[in-house]
Amino acid sequence: MSAEFERMVMPPSPAPVVAIDGPSGSGKGTIAHRLASLLGFHVLDSGSLYRLLALAAQHHGVGLDNEAALQVLAGHLDVQFRQGPDGDAVIILEGEDVATEIRSEEMGKAASLVAALPAVRAALLQRQHEFREEPGLVADGRDMGTVVFPDASLKIFLTATAEARAERRYRQLLEKGFSASLPALVDDIRARDERDINRPIAPLKPADDAIVLDSTRLGIDEVMARVLREIEQIPELKRRLK
Ligand code: DC
């Protein structure tokens, strides 16, 4: 087969994906954004979709256990992701910027509840696949490497103890102007881990071919350096580094 004929008959290979999974507060979001900017890739913060669905449910008076209604809502989620002038994410849900509102602990907990429902996960799958565009995608979540992008070029599973993650979340919340209690955060993180790990569908767990990084004693720069070492091993990603 000539190269030109092959190009005409073979479907183009999909854009490369880096999957970054891990529990709440493990630093996935920060690493995903830094990496995407170094690679010039798009970013999918999949947790934000579950958070947005939980908020939309609240707006429409839909119970967080009403799987059939949540499935419909997930299929029609009116949301746009943009970047603000300062580079911050702008997330418009039904015409309103909710980027800050969805980051609250309350929405995190509500997201974890709706995320345990199989019909909700199925309804959000296609939407997540749509983020896979050239030149590539860095996707962060719980099941990026196991379910949503099992063919990802690199899979990182980032973890840390519940105490270390609660402390990071505590500092983040205070910086964003939310009030917080550290012991309550440790309890919440444990409860969320429990729910995310033990749900029957797409549970939080490393893919068999994931690189597991424990960031309990590592700063974000050290984690980033380790991730970059992995990127250097993969030619299709290495050549994209800026
Ligand atoms: O990453 P996050 O804290 O924003 O995610 C909020 C919740 O959404 C999390 O507790 C579990 C759920 N989630 C999920 O089930 N699958 C994903 N890919 C991302 C998030």
PDB file of C-alpha atoms and ligand atoms in Angstrom:
ATOM      1  CA  MET A   1       0.000   0.000   0.000  1.00  0.00           C
ATOM      2  CA  SER A   2       1.461   3.366  -0.963  1.00  0.00           C
ATOM      3  CA  ALA A   3       1.765   5.954   1.785  1.00  0.00           C
ATOM      4  CA  GLU A   4      -0.713   8.189  -0.035  1.00  0.00           C
ATOM      5  CA  PHE A   5      -3.271   5.374  -0.485  1.00  0.00           C
ATOM      6  CA  GLU A   6      -2.829   4.420   3.169  1.00  0.00           C
ATOM      7  CA  ARG A   7      -3.550   8.017   4.209  1.00  0.00           C
ATOM      8  CA  MET A   8      -6.756   7.938   2.147  1.00  0.00           C
ATOM      9  CA  VAL A   9      -8.151   4.627   3.460  1.00  0.00           C
ATOM     10  CA  MET A  10      -6.891   4.480   7.051  1.00  0.00           C
ATOM     11  CA  PRO A  11      -8.719   6.497   9.699  1.00  0.00           C
ATOM     12  CA  PRO A  12      -6.402   9.162  11.151  1.00  0.00           C
ATOM     13  CA  SER A  13      -4.880   8.127  14.487  1.00  0.00           C
ATOM     14  CA  PRO A  14      -6.607   9.941  17.322  1.00  0.00           C
ATOM     15  CA  ALA A  15      -4.857  12.796  19.139  1.00  0.00           C
ATOM     16  CA  PRO A  16      -2.531  11.598  21.923  1.00  0.00           C
ATOM     17  CA  VAL A  17      -3.809  11.627  25.502  1.00  0.00           C
ATOM     18  CA  VAL A  18      -2.000  11.855  28.840  1.00  0.00           C
ATOM     19  CA  ALA A  19      -4.271  10.478  31.585  1.00  0.00           C
ATOM     20  CA  ILE A  20      -3.748  11.731  35.112  1.00  0.00           C
ATOM     21  CA  ASP A  21      -5.899   9.961  37.681  1.00  0.00           C
ATOM     22  CA  GLY A  22      -5.933   9.973  41.436  1.00  0.00           C
ATOM     23  CA  PRO A  23      -7.914  10.809  44.537  1.00  0.00           C
ATOM     24  CA  SER A  24      -9.212  14.188  45.551  1.00  0.00           C
ATOM     25  CA  GLY A  25      -6.480  16.678  46.456  1.00  0.00           C
ATOM     26  CA  SER A  26      -3.579  14.668  45.006  1.00  0.00           C
ATOM     27  CA  GLY A  27      -2.433  17.586  42.839  1.00  0.00           C
ATOM     28  CA  LYS A  28      -3.756  16.172  39.533  1.00  0.00           C
ATOM     29  CA  GLY A  29      -5.315  19.445  38.444  1.00  0.00           C
ATOM     30  CA  THR A  30      -2.151  21.494  38.890  1.00  0.00           C
ATOM     31  CA  ILE A  31       0.009  18.863  37.181  1.00  0.00           C
ATOM     32  CA  ALA A  32      -2.502  18.492  34.330  1.00  0.00           C
ATOM     33  CA  HIS A  33      -2.528  22.241  33.631  1.00  0.00           C
ATOM     34  CA  ARG A  34       1.261  22.615  33.813  1.00  0.00           C
ATOM     35  CA  LEU A  35       1.787  19.625  31.578  1.00  0.00           C
ATOM     36  CA  ALA A  36      -0.817  20.762  29.055  1.00  0.00           C
ATOM     37  CA  SER A  37       0.867  24.129  28.805  1.00  0.00           C
ATOM     38  CA  LEU A  38       4.309  22.504  28.249  1.00  0.00           C
ATOM     39  CA  LEU A  39       2.897  20.196  25.569  1.00  0.00           C
ATOM     40  CA  GLY A  40       0.516  22.758  24.037  1.00  0.00           C
ATOM     41  CA  PHE A  41      -2.344  20.281  24.673  1.00  0.00           C
ATOM     42  CA  HIS A  42      -5.999  20.805  25.644  1.00  0.00           C
ATOM     43  CA  VAL A  43      -7.114  19.986  29.207  1.00  0.00           C
ATOM     44  CA  LEU A  44     -10.089  17.971  30.408  1.00  0.00           C
ATOM     45  CA  ASP A  45     -10.918  18.400  34.094  1.00  0.00           C
ATOM     46  CA  SER A  46     -13.442  15.550  34.141  1.00  0.00           C
ATOM     47  CA  GLY A  47     -14.348  16.147  37.795  1.00  0.00           C
ATOM     48  CA  SER A  48     -15.752  19.532  36.785  1.00  0.00           C
ATOM     49  CA  LEU A  49     -18.375  17.758  34.629  1.00  0.00           C
ATOM     50  CA  TYR A  50     -19.638  15.789  37.641  1.00  0.00           C
ATOM     51  CA  ARG A  51     -19.531  18.967  39.753  1.00  0.00           C
ATOM     52  CA  LEU A  52     -21.478  20.864  37.043  1.00  0.00           C
ATOM     53  CA  LEU A  53     -24.077  18.136  36.865  1.00  0.00           C
ATOM     54  CA  ALA A  54     -24.529  18.248  40.651  1.00  0.00           C
ATOM     55  CA  LEU A  55     -24.976  22.034  40.498  1.00  0.00           C
ATOM     56  CA  ALA A  56     -27.414  21.801  37.576  1.00  0.00           C
ATOM     57  CA  ALA A  57     -29.381  19.211  39.592  1.00  0.00           C
ATOM     58  CA  GLN A  58     -29.551  21.672  42.474  1.00  0.00           C
ATOM     59  CA  HIS A  59     -30.770  24.448  40.128  1.00  0.00           C
ATOM     60  CA  HIS A  60     -33.490  22.214  38.678  1.00  0.00           C
ATOM     61  CA  GLY A  61     -34.557  20.617  41.969  1.00  0.00           C
ATOM     62  CA  VAL A  62     -33.395  17.143  40.864  1.00  0.00           C
ATOM     63  CA  GLY A  63     -32.451  14.761  43.707  1.00  0.00           C
ATOM     64  CA  LEU A  64     -28.839  13.485  43.703  1.00  0.00           C
ATOM     65  CA  ASP A  65     -30.157   9.910  43.686  1.00  0.00           C
ATOM     66  CA  ASN A  66     -32.659  10.380  40.832  1.00  0.00           C
ATOM     67  CA  GLU A  67     -30.630   8.476  38.252  1.00  0.00           C
ATOM     68  CA  ALA A  68     -33.127   8.743  35.373  1.00  0.00           C
ATOM     69  CA  ALA A  69     -33.531  12.538  35.693  1.00  0.00           C
ATOM     70  CA  LEU A  70     -29.766  13.028  36.188  1.00  0.00           C
ATOM     71  CA  GLN A  71     -29.103  11.023  33.029  1.00  0.00           C
ATOM     72  CA  VAL A  72     -31.350  13.368  31.034  1.00  0.00           C
ATOM     73  CA  LEU A  73     -29.753  16.426  32.657  1.00  0.00           C
ATOM     74  CA  ALA A  74     -26.250  15.084  31.886  1.00  0.00           C
ATOM     75  CA  GLY A  75     -27.203  14.576  28.246  1.00  0.00           C
ATOM     76  CA  HIS A  76     -28.381  18.190  27.951  1.00  0.00           C
ATOM     77  CA  LEU A  77     -25.841  19.947  30.165  1.00  0.00           C
ATOM     78  CA  ASP A  78     -25.620  23.494  28.775  1.00  0.00           C
ATOM     79  CA  VAL A  79     -21.994  24.302  29.539  1.00  0.00           C
ATOM     80  CA  GLN A  80     -19.143  26.158  27.885  1.00  0.00           C
ATOM     81  CA  PHE A  81     -15.508  26.117  28.946  1.00  0.00           C
ATOM     82  CA  ARG A  82     -13.502  29.256  28.186  1.00  0.00           C
ATOM     83  CA  GLN A  83     -10.360  30.917  29.334  1.00  0.00           C
ATOM     84  CA  GLY A  84     -10.619  34.309  31.045  1.00  0.00           C
ATOM     85  CA  PRO A  85      -8.263  37.221  30.226  1.00  0.00           C
ATOM     86  CA  ASP A  86      -6.030  36.280  33.213  1.00  0.00           C
ATOM     87  CA  GLY A  87      -5.791  32.658  31.999  1.00  0.00           C
ATOM     88  CA  ASP A  88      -8.213  31.374  34.655  1.00  0.00           C
ATOM     89  CA  ALA A  89     -10.962  28.934  33.664  1.00  0.00           C
ATOM     90  CA  VAL A  90     -14.364  30.436  32.948  1.00  0.00           C
ATOM     91  CA  ILE A  91     -17.145  27.824  33.114  1.00  0.00           C
ATOM     92  CA  ILE A  92     -20.545  28.962  31.952  1.00  0.00           C
ATOM     93  CA  LEU A  93     -23.458  26.799  33.104  1.00  0.00           C
ATOM     94  CA  GLU A  94     -26.813  27.881  31.682  1.00  0.00           C
ATOM     95  CA  GLY A  95     -25.464  31.378  31.047  1.00  0.00           C
ATOM     96  CA  GLU A  96     -23.812  31.886  34.443  1.00  0.00           C
ATOM     97  CA  ASP A  97     -20.099  31.723  35.368  1.00  0.00           C
ATOM     98  CA  VAL A  98     -19.886  28.980  38.010  1.00  0.00           C
ATOM     99  CA  ALA A  99     -16.118  28.268  37.943  1.00  0.00           C
ATOM    100  CA  THR A 100     -15.713  29.244  41.609  1.00  0.00           C
ATOM    101  CA  GLU A 101     -19.025  27.883  42.849  1.00  0.00           C
ATOM    102  CA  ILE A 102     -18.379  24.327  41.638  1.00  0.00           C
ATOM    103  CA  ARG A 103     -15.065  24.152  43.540  1.00  0.00           C
ATOM    104  CA  SER A 104     -16.743  24.132  46.984  1.00  0.00           C
ATOM    105  CA  GLU A 105     -16.520  21.038  49.202  1.00  0.00           C
ATOM    106  CA  GLU A 106     -20.300  20.742  49.046  1.00  0.00           C
ATOM    107  CA  MET A 107     -20.207  20.413  45.247  1.00  0.00           C
ATOM    108  CA  GLY A 108     -17.272  17.965  45.483  1.00  0.00           C
ATOM    109  CA  LYS A 109     -19.331  15.726  47.720  1.00  0.00           C
ATOM    110  CA  ALA A 110     -22.437  16.060  45.539  1.00  0.00           C
ATOM    111  CA  ALA A 111     -20.299  15.285  42.456  1.00  0.00           C
ATOM    112  CA  SER A 112     -19.025  12.117  44.080  1.00  0.00           C
ATOM    113  CA  LEU A 113     -22.637  11.006  44.716  1.00  0.00           C
ATOM    114  CA  VAL A 114     -23.861  11.580  41.146  1.00  0.00           C
ATOM    115  CA  ALA A 115     -20.632  10.052  39.770  1.00  0.00           C
ATOM    116  CA  ALA A 116     -21.494   6.717  41.379  1.00  0.00           C
ATOM    117  CA  LEU A 117     -24.559   6.330  39.117  1.00  0.00           C
ATOM    118  CA  PRO A 118     -23.888   4.197  35.987  1.00  0.00           C
ATOM    119  CA  ALA A 119     -26.384   6.074  33.760  1.00  0.00           C
ATOM    120  CA  VAL A 120     -24.698   9.384  34.622  1.00  0.00           C
ATOM    121  CA  ARG A 121     -21.254   8.055  33.756  1.00  0.00           C
ATOM    122  CA  ALA A 122     -22.539   6.672  30.461  1.00  0.00           C
ATOM    123  CA  ALA A 123     -24.201   9.997  29.606  1.00  0.00           C
ATOM    124  CA  LEU A 124     -20.968  11.936  30.239  1.00  0.00           C
ATOM    125  CA  LEU A 125     -18.667   9.566  28.341  1.00  0.00           C
ATOM    126  CA  GLN A 126     -19.228  11.015  24.862  1.00  0.00           C
ATOM    127  CA  ARG A 127     -18.810  14.554  26.180  1.00  0.00           C
ATOM    128  CA  GLN A 128     -15.410  13.594  27.603  1.00  0.00           C
ATOM    129  CA  HIS A 129     -14.323  11.981  24.325  1.00  0.00           C
ATOM    130  CA  GLU A 130     -15.128  15.250  22.525  1.00  0.00           C
ATOM    131  CA  PHE A 131     -12.249  16.947  24.366  1.00  0.00           C
ATOM    132  CA  ARG A 132      -9.791  14.720  22.476  1.00  0.00           C
ATOM    133  CA  GLU A 133      -8.633  17.087  19.771  1.00  0.00           C
ATOM    134  CA  GLU A 134      -5.357  17.827  18.009  1.00  0.00           C
ATOM    135  CA  PRO A 135      -2.635  18.386  19.028  1.00  0.00           C
ATOM    136  CA  GLY A 136      -3.510  16.344  22.149  1.00  0.00           C
ATOM    137  CA  LEU A 137      -5.194  16.202  25.533  1.00  0.00           C
ATOM    138  CA  VAL A 138      -4.205  16.012  29.170  1.00  0.00           C
ATOM    139  CA  ALA A 139      -7.196  14.491  30.990  1.00  0.00           C
ATOM    140  CA  ASP A 140      -7.527  14.472  34.763  1.00  0.00           C
ATOM    141  CA  GLY A 141      -9.983  12.442  36.805  1.00  0.00           C
ATOM    142  CA  ARG A 142     -10.542   9.042  38.373  1.00  0.00           C
ATOM    143  CA  ASP A 143     -11.070   6.772  35.359  1.00  0.00           C
ATOM    144  CA  MET A 144      -9.221   8.533  32.525  1.00  0.00           C
ATOM    145  CA  GLY A 145      -6.683   5.707  32.084  1.00  0.00           C
ATOM    146  CA  THR A 146      -9.044   2.828  32.906  1.00  0.00           C
ATOM    147  CA  VAL A 147     -12.329   3.690  31.141  1.00  0.00           C
ATOM    148  CA  VAL A 148     -12.465   6.963  29.211  1.00  0.00           C
ATOM    149  CA  PHE A 149      -9.069   6.878  27.416  1.00  0.00           C
ATOM    150  CA  PRO A 150      -7.728   3.328  27.875  1.00  0.00           C
ATOM    151  CA  ASP A 151      -5.416   3.921  24.867  1.00  0.00           C
ATOM    152  CA  ALA A 152      -3.732   6.976  26.490  1.00  0.00           C
ATOM    153  CA  SER A 153      -0.039   7.333  25.568  1.00  0.00           C
ATOM    154  CA  LEU A 154       0.890   7.874  29.207  1.00  0.00           C
ATOM    155  CA  LYS A 155      -1.075   7.109  32.371  1.00  0.00           C
ATOM    156  CA  ILE A 156      -0.090   8.648  35.676  1.00  0.00           C
ATOM    157  CA  PHE A 157      -1.806   7.753  38.951  1.00  0.00           C
ATOM    158  CA  LEU A 158      -1.060  10.460  41.474  1.00  0.00           C
ATOM    159  CA  THR A 159      -1.725   9.752  45.114  1.00  0.00           C
ATOM    160  CA  ALA A 160      -0.891  10.982  48.640  1.00  0.00           C
ATOM    161  CA  THR A 161      -2.095  10.253  52.183  1.00  0.00           C
ATOM    162  CA  ALA A 162      -5.541  11.584  53.140  1.00  0.00           C
ATOM    163  CA  GLU A 163      -3.908  13.912  55.706  1.00  0.00           C
ATOM    164  CA  ALA A 164      -1.518  15.459  53.171  1.00  0.00           C
ATOM    165  CA  ARG A 165      -4.348  15.941  50.670  1.00  0.00           C
ATOM    166  CA  ALA A 166      -6.674  17.455  53.269  1.00  0.00           C
ATOM    167  CA  GLU A 167      -3.989  19.935  54.270  1.00  0.00           C
ATOM    168  CA  ARG A 168      -3.442  21.012  50.654  1.00  0.00           C
ATOM    169  CA  ARG A 169      -7.178  21.373  50.133  1.00  0.00           C
ATOM    170  CA  TYR A 170      -7.409  23.390  53.371  1.00  0.00           C
ATOM    171  CA  ARG A 171      -4.824  25.889  52.115  1.00  0.00           C
ATOM    172  CA  GLN A 172      -6.470  26.101  48.664  1.00  0.00           C
ATOM    173  CA  LEU A 173      -9.904  26.758  50.153  1.00  0.00           C
ATOM    174  CA  LEU A 174      -8.615  29.519  52.426  1.00  0.00           C
ATOM    175  CA  GLU A 175      -6.800  31.134  49.475  1.00  0.00           C
ATOM    176  CA  LYS A 176     -10.053  31.096  47.490  1.00  0.00           C
ATOM    177  CA  GLY A 177     -11.917  32.769  50.357  1.00  0.00           C
ATOM    178  CA  PHE A 178     -13.898  29.692  51.524  1.00  0.00           C
ATOM    179  CA  SER A 179     -13.883  28.876  55.256  1.00  0.00           C
ATOM    180  CA  ALA A 180     -12.716  25.363  56.183  1.00  0.00           C
ATOM    181  CA  SER A 181     -11.944  23.034  59.092  1.00  0.00           C
ATOM    182  CA  LEU A 182      -8.941  20.708  58.705  1.00  0.00           C
ATOM    183  CA  PRO A 183     -10.325  17.732  60.727  1.00  0.00           C
ATOM    184  CA  ALA A 184     -13.623  17.967  58.819  1.00  0.00           C
ATOM    185  CA  LEU A 185     -11.675  17.973  55.532  1.00  0.00           C
ATOM    186  CA  VAL A 186      -9.752  14.819  56.522  1.00  0.00           C
ATOM    187  CA  ASP A 187     -13.081  13.100  57.274  1.00  0.00           C
ATOM    188  CA  ASP A 188     -14.624  14.334  54.001  1.00  0.00           C
ATOM    189  CA  ILE A 189     -11.636  13.198  51.940  1.00  0.00           C
ATOM    190  CA  ARG A 190     -11.736   9.744  53.560  1.00  0.00           C
ATOM    191  CA  ALA A 191     -15.484   9.460  52.894  1.00  0.00           C
ATOM    192  CA  ARG A 192     -15.024  10.602  49.272  1.00  0.00           C
ATOM    193  CA  ASP A 193     -12.127   8.127  48.745  1.00  0.00           C
ATOM    194  CA  GLU A 194     -14.264   5.374  50.200  1.00  0.00           C
ATOM    195  CA  ARG A 195     -17.127   6.164  47.803  1.00  0.00           C
ATOM    196  CA  ASP A 196     -14.890   6.670  44.731  1.00  0.00           C
ATOM    197  CA  ILE A 197     -12.839   3.490  45.388  1.00  0.00           C
ATOM    198  CA  ASN A 198     -15.702   1.163  46.289  1.00  0.00           C
ATOM    199  CA  ARG A 199     -18.297   2.064  43.662  1.00  0.00           C
ATOM    200  CA  PRO A 200     -18.993  -0.822  41.301  1.00  0.00           C
ATOM    201  CA  ILE A 201     -18.601   1.254  38.124  1.00  0.00           C
ATOM    202  CA  ALA A 202     -15.332   2.942  37.036  1.00  0.00           C
ATOM    203  CA  PRO A 203     -13.867   2.893  40.559  1.00  0.00           C
ATOM    204  CA  LEU A 204     -10.835   4.962  41.455  1.00  0.00           C
ATOM    205  CA  LYS A 205      -7.863   2.664  40.825  1.00  0.00           C
ATOM    206  CA  PRO A 206      -4.637   2.790  38.826  1.00  0.00           C
ATOM    207  CA  ALA A 207      -4.763   1.283  35.335  1.00  0.00           C
ATOM    208  CA  ASP A 208      -2.546  -1.811  35.039  1.00  0.00           C
ATOM    209  CA  ASP A 209      -0.147   0.194  32.861  1.00  0.00           C
ATOM    210  CA  ALA A 210      -0.190   3.388  34.976  1.00  0.00           C
ATOM    211  CA  ILE A 211       2.872   4.928  36.628  1.00  0.00           C
ATOM    212  CA  VAL A 212       1.968   5.390  40.298  1.00  0.00           C
ATOM    213  CA  LEU A 213       3.451   8.495  41.959  1.00  0.00           C
ATOM    214  CA  ASP A 214       3.041   9.149  45.690  1.00  0.00           C
ATOM    215  CA  SER A 215       3.254  12.903  46.233  1.00  0.00           C
ATOM    216  CA  THR A 216       2.916  12.850  50.058  1.00  0.00           C
ATOM    217  CA  ARG A 217       6.509  14.014  50.508  1.00  0.00           C
ATOM    218  CA  LEU A 218       6.988  15.701  47.154  1.00  0.00           C
ATOM    219  CA  GLY A 219       6.449  19.317  46.183  1.00  0.00           C
ATOM    220  CA  ILE A 220       4.595  20.076  42.963  1.00  0.00           C
ATOM    221  CA  ASP A 221       7.900  20.835  41.123  1.00  0.00           C
ATOM    222  CA  GLU A 222       9.292  17.435  42.087  1.00  0.00           C
ATOM    223  CA  VAL A 223       6.129  15.665  40.914  1.00  0.00           C
ATOM    224  CA  MET A 224       6.309  17.609  37.657  1.00  0.00           C
ATOM    225  CA  ALA A 225       9.969  16.620  37.179  1.00  0.00           C
ATOM    226  CA  ARG A 226       9.034  12.943  37.581  1.00  0.00           C
ATOM    227  CA  VAL A 227       6.155  13.239  35.130  1.00  0.00           C
ATOM    228  CA  LEU A 228       8.471  14.920  32.621  1.00  0.00           C
ATOM    229  CA  ARG A 229      10.927  12.049  32.978  1.00  0.00           C
ATOM    230  CA  GLU A 230       8.122   9.735  31.845  1.00  0.00           C
ATOM    231  CA  ILE A 231       7.187  12.053  28.961  1.00  0.00           C
ATOM    232  CA  GLU A 232      10.824  11.942  27.771  1.00  0.00           C
ATOM    233  CA  GLN A 233      10.449   8.174  27.286  1.00  0.00           C
ATOM    234  CA  ILE A 234       7.565   8.547  24.816  1.00  0.00           C
ATOM    235  CA  PRO A 235       8.680   9.992  21.450  1.00  0.00           C
ATOM    236  CA  GLU A 236       5.207  11.194  20.341  1.00  0.00           C
ATOM    237  CA  LEU A 237       4.944  13.232  23.549  1.00  0.00           C
ATOM    238  CA  LYS A 238       8.591  14.214  23.862  1.00  0.00           C
ATOM    239  CA  ARG A 239       8.589  15.944  20.481  1.00  0.00           C
ATOM    240  CA  ARG A 240       5.685  18.167  21.585  1.00  0.00           C
ATOM    241  CA  LEU A 241       7.522  19.574  24.630  1.00  0.00           C
ATOM    242  CA  LYS A 242       8.013  23.319  24.413  1.00  0.00           C
TER     243      LYS A 242
HETATM  244  O1   DC B   1     -11.628  15.694  40.767  1.00  0.00           O
HETATM  245  P1   DC B   1     -12.802  16.326  41.534  1.00  0.00           P
HETATM  246  O2   DC B   1     -12.552  16.422  43.017  1.00  0.00           O
HETATM  247  O3   DC B   1     -13.245  17.625  40.950  1.00  0.00           O
HETATM  248  O4   DC B   1     -14.027  15.295  41.337  1.00  0.00           O
HETATM  249  C1   DC B   1     -15.232  15.431  42.014  1.00  0.00           C
HETATM  250  C2   DC B   1     -15.911  14.080  42.118  1.00  0.00           C
HETATM  251  O5   DC B   1     -16.298  13.648  40.821  1.00  0.00           O
HETATM  252  C3   DC B   1     -15.048  12.956  42.685  1.00  0.00           C
HETATM  253  O6   DC B   1     -15.234  12.775  44.078  1.00  0.00           O
HETATM  254  C4   DC B   1     -15.498  11.730  41.961  1.00  0.00           C
HETATM  255  C5   DC B   1     -16.100  12.243  40.698  1.00  0.00           C
HETATM  256  N1   DC B   1     -15.266  11.974  39.510  1.00  0.00           N
HETATM  257  C6   DC B   1     -15.408  10.743  38.933  1.00  0.00           C
HETATM  258  O7   DC B   1     -16.130   9.904  39.440  1.00  0.00           O
HETATM  259  N2   DC B   1     -14.734  10.462  37.793  1.00  0.00           N
HETATM  260  C7   DC B   1     -13.913  11.360  37.236  1.00  0.00           C
HETATM  261  N3   DC B   1     -13.278  11.053  36.111  1.00  0.00           N
HETATM  262  C8   DC B   1     -13.737  12.623  37.833  1.00  0.00           C
HETATM  263  C9   DC B   1     -14.429  12.897  38.999  1.00  0.00           C
END
